[in-house]
Every structure is written in structure tokens, then in C-alpha cells.
Amino acid sequence: MTVDLRRSGAEPEGGEGNGGALPASPAPSRLRRWLRRAALGCAVVLVVVTAASFVYNGVTAGRAAPPRGLRYVQAADIRTRYQTWGTAGPPVVLVHGAFESVDTWSRLAPLLARDHRVYALDLTGDGYSERHGPYTVDHFARQLLGFLGAMHLGGPGERPLLVGHSAGAAVVTEAALRAPGRLAGVMLLDGDALDTGAGPPPALKYLLIDPYRTSLLRLGLGIDAVIRSVYDAQCGPACPRLDAAGLDQWRRPLRVPGAENALWSMLAAGVPGLPADRVARLAGVRLPKSVVFGAQDDVFSRQTPQETARRIGAPPATLIPGARHLTMISSPEAVATAVDSLTAASIAASR
């Protein structure tokens, strides 16, 4: 028998007006509300952080002045800061690596000055030389060769030994390939001269944008512990602890006018280097060569020193026990001994 629920007043099973279906779940609507609130919260945080970043950047906009008493010379198209040590002996020119400067050589240069005339320069983009891109091996090599000319080096009896640290190894390699007759020899110190693509990942340039990257850089530079931790990791336990003057040596060059823009340009390009076949051409250049590495350098593989020596036609690499990537700071005596040995080989080769 059929019962007409409308006439009998009975209610359909499952609730009024829903045709017998289960009640709608409130979960989707709650999720949407939560997502809207989360998006709004993120937008508020972004606005606050961005505003704070702009304010902080404005407050810290003042730039540092270079130290007094620096010496400059025009090297190619760069007003170049340099320093010299010693008054007699064969010349040696020291070429620093990325984010280093003339001051990186302050422990090694006086030791070399006992028997050499020692020169060091700030490559453009670092230290206190004029910031003038592009920050490439080609440009650095032109600056270095211009510096040799400005210092009246490269002629008979004045041919210098080039020592290139880390990324500076690529610079001295390129200079030797371009002007071997102006040089007495080449040392690659803690560097293989190769363009390995090292540096920050390309995606970083999309994440580290202004004003945030400027704020992060200035905040990091203002924290002594950050500078000390990077220095300690690269230099090792044999290095002297950074005092106030040491902190200023690493910090101030990144606070002078133009330094931040140069830094972003260099980071975008990665660590400068040369293709492997270009580096290998150095093996055919008739110059004394040597390769010196810290035995515990973790920037490169354990095979890199000997592979580099074979690639450029140098004797087996010299490994400094216990040293990491900044051997000129951790082990200046050992590096000075290696330079003296290469100088002796250069003198012998010239006879």
C-alpha cells in the first residue's frame, strides 16, 4: 500500500527538503575560510616585512669610507688599489680570489719581502679598487697586465712570478696565456682556474631581490659571528682569530660605495674561471709552474690538486698539511717556501 507522506504529514527520511540526502559537510567551507585568512595573513606579513626592509635600508644607507693612506695606480681602465713590500730581489705579484683583497696577503707578503719585491692589487669588484664591470676573467686579466705595465714589470730582469689564489688562479692563467714573455712563472694557489659553474644557484637571483637582499647582506655584515664563522670554515684552526681590525678587513670592502651592486653582479655571474681546454693550453707555455693546495681544502675534491698540476704541465702539487682554503693566512711560511722554490726554478730556466 502506498502512503502519501504529503497528506499524512510524515517527514521524509534524511531531513526536511533535502530529498533524503545526508547533510552537507561544512569542511569545504571551513577550508576556504582558513585559506582566505592564511592568504590575508601572508599578505599582511609581506607588507610589514617589505616596509621594515625599506626603512632599515634607508637607515643603513650610509656607506663606509676606504681606509686612509691607500695607494692607487691606473691599470688598464681601472683605478687600482695596490700595496708593495720589500725593495730587492725578484718581483712577485699576488692576485687574490673572490671577495678577497690586498689585505688577504698581510701574513704572507712580509715573509716574501725578505727575498723579493712583492706587489699585490685589488681586482675590480673587490677590495678598494674602482668597481667597473664586467667582472670576468678577461677583464681581470687586462687589469692585471695593465698593473704590470704601471709597475714597470715585465721587461728583462723585471719579469714577475704571478701567484693567483682561488679564483685568482684563473686570472694569472689567462695573463700567462696572453703574455708569457712578460712573466717568470705562475703559481696556482688553492685554485684550479676552471669555470666549474661554482657560485649560488641561478634561482637565487629570483629569490634574493631588493629590498630584501640588501637588508640580508647588511644584517649579516653587522653580525661578527657570521663573519667569523665563514672565516673559520675557510681558514681552519691554524688561523689567527679575527679581532676588531680583522673583522673590519673583511667587512669594510663590502660597505664602500658601489660594493653592493658589484657583489650582486659577481654573484649572478658565478665564480670566474676558464674552460678546461683553455687552462690546458698553459701546459704548452714555456714557464715554470707550480700548484699548491691546503691538504684539507674542502672547496675542491681531493683529486683536484694533482689533476690541476697534470693539466697545466706542472710538477706534482704541493699539499700543505692541516691547511684549508686560505693557506696564505693559515700557513704563510709553507707558501713562502713554495714561492721560493718556484723562483729558484724560474732563475734556473732563464740561464
XYZ file of C-alpha atoms in Angstrom, residues 5-183:
179
model
C 3.604 11.478 3.009
C 2.429 14.906 1.965
C -1.122 14.086 3.082
C -0.207 12.153 6.188
C 2.128 14.871 7.467
C 5.043 12.447 7.787
C 8.566 13.817 7.162
C 10.787 12.250 4.522
C 13.708 10.276 5.900
C 17.003 12.168 5.961
C 15.629 15.585 6.929
C 13.332 18.215 5.537
C 13.765 19.422 1.977
C 16.916 17.503 1.048
C 15.312 14.680 -0.894
C 16.712 12.062 1.501
C 20.386 13.091 1.100
C 22.848 13.356 4.042
C 23.517 16.847 5.451
C 26.156 18.808 3.534
C 29.612 18.712 5.208
C 30.852 22.100 6.471
C 34.517 21.083 5.885
C 34.984 22.646 2.408
C 33.612 25.970 3.535
C 35.820 25.931 6.654
C 38.889 25.145 4.477
C 38.111 28.015 2.151
C 37.765 30.389 5.090
C 41.064 29.164 6.526
C 42.834 29.621 3.180
C 41.473 33.147 2.830
C 42.656 34.012 6.320
C 46.084 32.464 5.673
C 46.451 34.392 2.420
C 45.444 37.610 4.156
C 47.920 36.922 6.961
C 50.724 36.283 4.486
C 49.904 39.472 2.626
C 49.998 41.459 5.858
C 53.334 39.905 6.846
C 54.770 40.627 3.386
C 53.692 44.259 3.581
C 55.139 44.642 7.072
C 58.439 42.926 6.178
C 58.768 44.928 2.961
C 58.085 48.192 4.767
C 60.560 47.282 7.522
C 63.153 46.331 4.891
C 62.808 49.677 3.125
C 63.088 51.528 6.430
C 66.139 49.512 7.503
C 67.826 50.022 4.139
C 67.209 53.742 4.391
C 68.614 53.937 7.907
C 71.729 51.960 6.883
C 72.198 53.701 3.521
C 75.375 55.474 4.605
C 78.462 53.892 3.044
C 81.864 53.343 4.625
C 84.964 55.202 3.509
C 88.086 53.302 2.437
C 90.924 53.358 4.973
C 93.291 56.299 4.780
C 96.659 56.109 3.112
C 95.825 53.631 0.354
C 97.877 53.714 -2.844
C 96.325 53.713 -6.311
C 97.514 53.391 -9.886
C 95.712 53.309 -13.219
C 95.783 49.713 -14.505
C 94.108 49.408 -17.920
C 90.697 51.028 -17.342
C 90.631 50.542 -13.557
C 91.812 52.863 -10.811
C 93.527 50.120 -8.865
C 94.458 49.942 -5.207
C 97.779 48.210 -4.577
C 100.469 47.639 -1.978
C 104.164 46.757 -2.101
C 106.620 45.096 0.277
C 110.405 44.702 0.007
C 112.983 46.606 -2.005
C 115.212 43.948 -3.556
C 115.013 40.570 -5.232
C 112.907 39.032 -7.996
C 109.386 40.501 -8.259
C 106.298 38.579 -7.164
C 102.737 39.727 -7.905
C 99.948 38.386 -5.680
C 96.431 38.093 -7.141
C 93.605 37.430 -4.696
C 90.446 35.355 -5.125
C 86.753 36.190 -4.992
C 85.683 38.522 -2.167
C 89.291 38.947 -1.029
C 91.675 41.887 -1.269
C 95.267 43.042 -0.913
C 94.849 42.614 2.842
C 94.361 38.856 2.427
C 98.128 38.666 1.833
C 99.125 40.521 5.005
C 100.725 37.447 6.652
C 102.477 36.089 3.558
C 103.774 39.257 1.878
C 106.223 40.302 4.647
C 107.803 36.830 4.561
C 108.256 37.005 0.801
C 109.672 40.531 1.118
C 112.816 39.145 2.733
C 113.999 37.974 -0.698
C 111.544 39.520 -3.177
C 109.887 42.724 -4.233
C 106.253 41.950 -3.593
C 103.215 43.562 -5.223
C 99.502 42.967 -4.634
C 96.450 44.584 -6.186
C 92.701 44.676 -5.612
C 90.881 43.285 -8.627
C 87.888 45.343 -9.672
C 84.752 44.398 -7.744
C 86.711 43.602 -4.581
C 88.708 45.498 -2.023
C 89.068 49.213 -2.711
C 89.744 49.372 -6.428
C 87.239 51.120 -8.665
C 84.134 49.000 -9.279
C 83.915 48.708 -13.031
C 82.454 45.610 -14.697
C 82.236 43.271 -16.390
C 83.562 41.036 -13.619
C 85.059 38.429 -15.914
C 88.413 36.678 -16.245
C 89.046 38.673 -19.421
C 88.566 41.982 -17.634
C 90.576 40.910 -14.574
C 93.450 39.719 -16.773
C 93.510 43.028 -18.652
C 93.632 44.852 -15.311
C 96.476 42.609 -14.105
C 98.542 43.095 -17.264
C 97.860 46.831 -17.058
C 99.100 46.761 -13.479
C 102.345 45.085 -14.556
C 102.849 47.886 -17.046
C 102.087 50.558 -14.462
C 104.635 48.995 -12.079
C 107.218 48.724 -14.899
C 107.251 44.945 -14.623
C 107.597 42.525 -17.493
C 110.829 43.551 -19.142
C 114.241 41.860 -18.963
C 115.212 41.301 -15.348
C 111.795 42.523 -14.222
C 109.607 39.597 -15.147
C 107.422 38.751 -12.138
C 106.232 35.491 -10.719
C 102.415 35.500 -10.550
C 100.638 33.860 -7.612
C 96.866 33.510 -8.046
C 94.734 32.405 -5.118
C 91.423 30.543 -5.610
C 89.558 32.384 -8.393
C 92.734 34.407 -8.920
C 94.253 31.226 -10.364
C 92.146 31.739 -13.479
C 93.307 35.348 -13.747
C 97.025 34.526 -13.629
C 96.485 31.610 -16.020
C 94.832 33.890 -18.563
C 97.568 36.504 -18.131
C 100.230 33.837 -18.714
C 98.499 32.660 -21.877
C 98.313 36.206 -23.217
C 101.738 37.466 -22.239
C 104.104 34.595 -21.315
C 107.162 36.614 -22.322
C 106.427 39.161 -19.608
C 106.408 36.603 -16.778
